[in-house]
Coordinates of C-alpha atoms in Angstrom, one line a residue:
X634 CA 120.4 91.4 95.4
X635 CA 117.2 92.2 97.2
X636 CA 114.2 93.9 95.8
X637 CA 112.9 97.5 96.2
X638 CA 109.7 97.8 97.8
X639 CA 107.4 100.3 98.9
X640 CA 104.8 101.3 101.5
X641 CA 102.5 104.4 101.5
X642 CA 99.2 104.8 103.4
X643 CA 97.0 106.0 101.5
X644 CA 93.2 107.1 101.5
X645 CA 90.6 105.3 99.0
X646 CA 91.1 108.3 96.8
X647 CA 95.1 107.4 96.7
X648 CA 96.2 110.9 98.4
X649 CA 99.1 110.2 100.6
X650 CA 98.8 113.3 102.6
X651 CA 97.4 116.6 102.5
X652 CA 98.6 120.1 101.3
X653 CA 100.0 122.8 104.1
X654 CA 102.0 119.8 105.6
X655 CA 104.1 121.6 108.8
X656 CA 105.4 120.7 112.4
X657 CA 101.9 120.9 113.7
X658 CA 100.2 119.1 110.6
X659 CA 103.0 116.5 109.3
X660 CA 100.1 115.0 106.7
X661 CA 98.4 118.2 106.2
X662 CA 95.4 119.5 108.3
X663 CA 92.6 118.3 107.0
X664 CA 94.1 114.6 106.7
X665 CA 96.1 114.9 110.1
X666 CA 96.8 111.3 111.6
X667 CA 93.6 109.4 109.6
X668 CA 95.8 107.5 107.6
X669 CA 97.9 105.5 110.2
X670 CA 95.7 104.7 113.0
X671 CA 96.0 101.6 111.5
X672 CA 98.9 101.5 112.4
X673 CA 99.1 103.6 115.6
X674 CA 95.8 102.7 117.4
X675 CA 95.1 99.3 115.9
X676 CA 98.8 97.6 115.0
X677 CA 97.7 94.3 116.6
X678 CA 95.7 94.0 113.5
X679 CA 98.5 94.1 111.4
X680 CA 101.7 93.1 113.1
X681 CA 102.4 91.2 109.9
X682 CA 102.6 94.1 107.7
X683 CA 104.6 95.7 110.4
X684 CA 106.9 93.8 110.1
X685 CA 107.0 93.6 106.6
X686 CA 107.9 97.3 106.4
X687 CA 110.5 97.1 108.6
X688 CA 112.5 94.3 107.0
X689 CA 114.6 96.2 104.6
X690 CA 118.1 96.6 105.2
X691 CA 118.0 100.3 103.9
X692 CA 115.3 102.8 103.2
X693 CA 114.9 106.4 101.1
X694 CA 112.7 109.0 102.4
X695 CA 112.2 112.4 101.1
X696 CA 113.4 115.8 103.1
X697 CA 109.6 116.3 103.6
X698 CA 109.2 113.1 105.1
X699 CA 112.3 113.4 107.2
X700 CA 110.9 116.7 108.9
X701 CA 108.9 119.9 108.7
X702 CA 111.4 122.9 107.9
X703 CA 112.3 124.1 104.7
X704 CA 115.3 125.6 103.4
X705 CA 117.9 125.8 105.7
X706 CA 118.4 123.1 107.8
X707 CA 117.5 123.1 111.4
X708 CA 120.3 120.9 113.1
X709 CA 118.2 120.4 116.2
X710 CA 115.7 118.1 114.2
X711 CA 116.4 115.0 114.1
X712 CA 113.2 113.4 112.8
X713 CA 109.6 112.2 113.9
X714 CA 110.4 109.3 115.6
X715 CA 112.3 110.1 118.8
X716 CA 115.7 108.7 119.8
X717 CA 115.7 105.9 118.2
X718 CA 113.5 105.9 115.0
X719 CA 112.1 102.3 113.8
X720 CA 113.9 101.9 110.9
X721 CA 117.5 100.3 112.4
X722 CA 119.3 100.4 109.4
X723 CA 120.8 103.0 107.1
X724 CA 118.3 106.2 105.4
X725 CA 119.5 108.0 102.8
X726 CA 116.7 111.3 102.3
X727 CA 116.9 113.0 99.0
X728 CA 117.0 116.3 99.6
X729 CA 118.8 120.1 98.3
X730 CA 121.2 121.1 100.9
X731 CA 124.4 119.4 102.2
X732 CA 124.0 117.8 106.3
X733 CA 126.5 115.8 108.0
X734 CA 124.7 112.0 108.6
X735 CA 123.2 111.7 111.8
X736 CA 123.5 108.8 114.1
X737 CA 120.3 107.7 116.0
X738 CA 120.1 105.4 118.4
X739 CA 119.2 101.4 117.3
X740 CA 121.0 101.4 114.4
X741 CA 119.6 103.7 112.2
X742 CA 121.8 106.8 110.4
X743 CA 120.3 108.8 108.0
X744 CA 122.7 110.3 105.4
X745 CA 121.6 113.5 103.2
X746 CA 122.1 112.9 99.2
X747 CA 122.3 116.0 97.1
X748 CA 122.7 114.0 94.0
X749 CA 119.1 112.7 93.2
X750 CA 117.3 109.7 93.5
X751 CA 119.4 107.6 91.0
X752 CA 122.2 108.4 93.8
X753 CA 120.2 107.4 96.6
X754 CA 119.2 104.3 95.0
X755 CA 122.6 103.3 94.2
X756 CA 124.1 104.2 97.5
X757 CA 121.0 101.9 99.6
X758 CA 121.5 99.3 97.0
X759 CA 125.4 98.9 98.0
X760 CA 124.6 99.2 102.1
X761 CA 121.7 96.7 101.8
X762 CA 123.8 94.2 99.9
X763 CA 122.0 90.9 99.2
X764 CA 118.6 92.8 101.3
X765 CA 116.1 94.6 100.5
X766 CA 115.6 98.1 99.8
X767 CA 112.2 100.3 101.2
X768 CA 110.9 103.8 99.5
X769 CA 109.4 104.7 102.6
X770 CA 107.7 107.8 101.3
X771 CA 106.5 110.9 101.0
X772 CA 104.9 110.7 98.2
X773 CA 106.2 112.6 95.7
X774 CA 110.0 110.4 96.4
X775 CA 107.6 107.1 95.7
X776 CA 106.2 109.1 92.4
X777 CA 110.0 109.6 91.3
X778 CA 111.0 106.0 91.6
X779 CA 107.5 104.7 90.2
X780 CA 108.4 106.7 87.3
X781 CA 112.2 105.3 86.9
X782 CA 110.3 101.8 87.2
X783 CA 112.7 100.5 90.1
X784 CA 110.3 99.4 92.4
X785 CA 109.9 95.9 92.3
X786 CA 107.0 95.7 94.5
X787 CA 104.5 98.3 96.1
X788 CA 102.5 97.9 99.0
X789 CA 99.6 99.8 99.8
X790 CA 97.5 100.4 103.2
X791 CA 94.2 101.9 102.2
X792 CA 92.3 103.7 104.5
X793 CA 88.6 103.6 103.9
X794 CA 88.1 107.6 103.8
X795 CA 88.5 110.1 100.7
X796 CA 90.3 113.1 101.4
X797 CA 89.3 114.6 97.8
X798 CA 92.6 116.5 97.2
X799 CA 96.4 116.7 98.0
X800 CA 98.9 114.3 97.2
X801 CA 98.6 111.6 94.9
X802 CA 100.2 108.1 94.1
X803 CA 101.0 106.9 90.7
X804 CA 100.4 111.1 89.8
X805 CA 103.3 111.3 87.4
X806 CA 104.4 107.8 87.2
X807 CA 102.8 107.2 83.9
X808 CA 101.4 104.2 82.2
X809 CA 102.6 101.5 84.5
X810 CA 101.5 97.5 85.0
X811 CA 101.5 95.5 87.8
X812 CA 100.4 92.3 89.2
X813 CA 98.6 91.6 92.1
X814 CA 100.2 89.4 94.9
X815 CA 97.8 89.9 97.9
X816 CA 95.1 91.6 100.0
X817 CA 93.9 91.7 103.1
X818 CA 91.4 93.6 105.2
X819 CA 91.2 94.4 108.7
X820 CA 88.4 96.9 110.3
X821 CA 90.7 99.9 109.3
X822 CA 93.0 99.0 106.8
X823 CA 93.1 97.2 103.4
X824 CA 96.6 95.7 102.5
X825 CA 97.3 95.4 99.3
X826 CA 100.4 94.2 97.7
X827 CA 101.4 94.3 94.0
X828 CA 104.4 93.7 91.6
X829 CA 106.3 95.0 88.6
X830 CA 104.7 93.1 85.4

């Protein structure tokens, strides 16, 4: 069996995005797109860690993370990331309300789970078999299964600005150790990488 990692963006004060997120503002207006030009702008500095995030054979997002709406679902959206989203393999977003999985292009499908984040877990655990499994955000979704102490190993990308208020990691998680593996610094980006004690 793989491990389950994690990746989050986050600002030197750990917020992972801002309040008031919506269509227009997906990390919140007064964050907007600050903390992945890293990643959007500047990616040739860190292809490695790229990579890295998309090596896992599944992935679980949050509904938040998955798109903007609230409430009922809008069937029209199918996500952030166009046709074919990066993440070729199976998604399973924790969310409220019941929606048929959606094929994308490239391999990925996301599938709705109603039943929490134990569910979720267990259901990306079987589909990635012997590989790994990614929490790929929001934060709140990493907050749940930092608190259920299932992540094996978390990877952080800090962005050197402070947003001074909205969503936090580790808010929640309680009294947690870990040990650090690596670190590396680029112009607009700090990668660190830790692991379960």
């Amino acid at each position: 069996m793989g491990i389950v990692s994690a990746n989050m963006a986050v600002s030197l004060d750990l917020v992972g995005a801002g309040r008031d997120q919506s269509l227009e503002h997906p990390f919140g207006p007064h964050v907007g797109h600050r903390l992945h030009t890293w990643m959007l702008e500047h990616h040739e500095d860190s292809e490695a860690e790229i990579a890295g995030i998309l090596q896992a054979r599944a992935y679980i997002m949050g509904r938040h993370m998955f798109g903007p709406d609230r409430g009922d679902w809008d069937l029209d959206w199918q996500g952030w990331w166009g046709e074919e989203p990066p993440y070729h393999a199976p998604v399973f977003v924790l969310c409220s309300r019941p929606r048929e999985p959606l094929v994308m292009a490239g391999g990925t499908t996301f599938h709705f789970v109603t039943d929490g984040p134990e569910s979720a877990l267990a259901q990306a655990r079987e589909t990635a078999g012997d590989g790994d499994v990614s929490i790929a955000g929001g934060v709140s979704t990493l907050n749940a299964y930092l608190a259920a102490e299932v992540v094996d190993e978390l990877r952080l990308h800090v962005v050197p600005f402070t947003v001074g208020e909205g969503l936090r990691v580790f808010d929640g998680a309680g009294d947690l150790a870990w040990s650090p593996v690596s670190s590396r610094t680029t112009p607009h980006v700090t990668h660190l990488v830790y692991r379960r004690a």
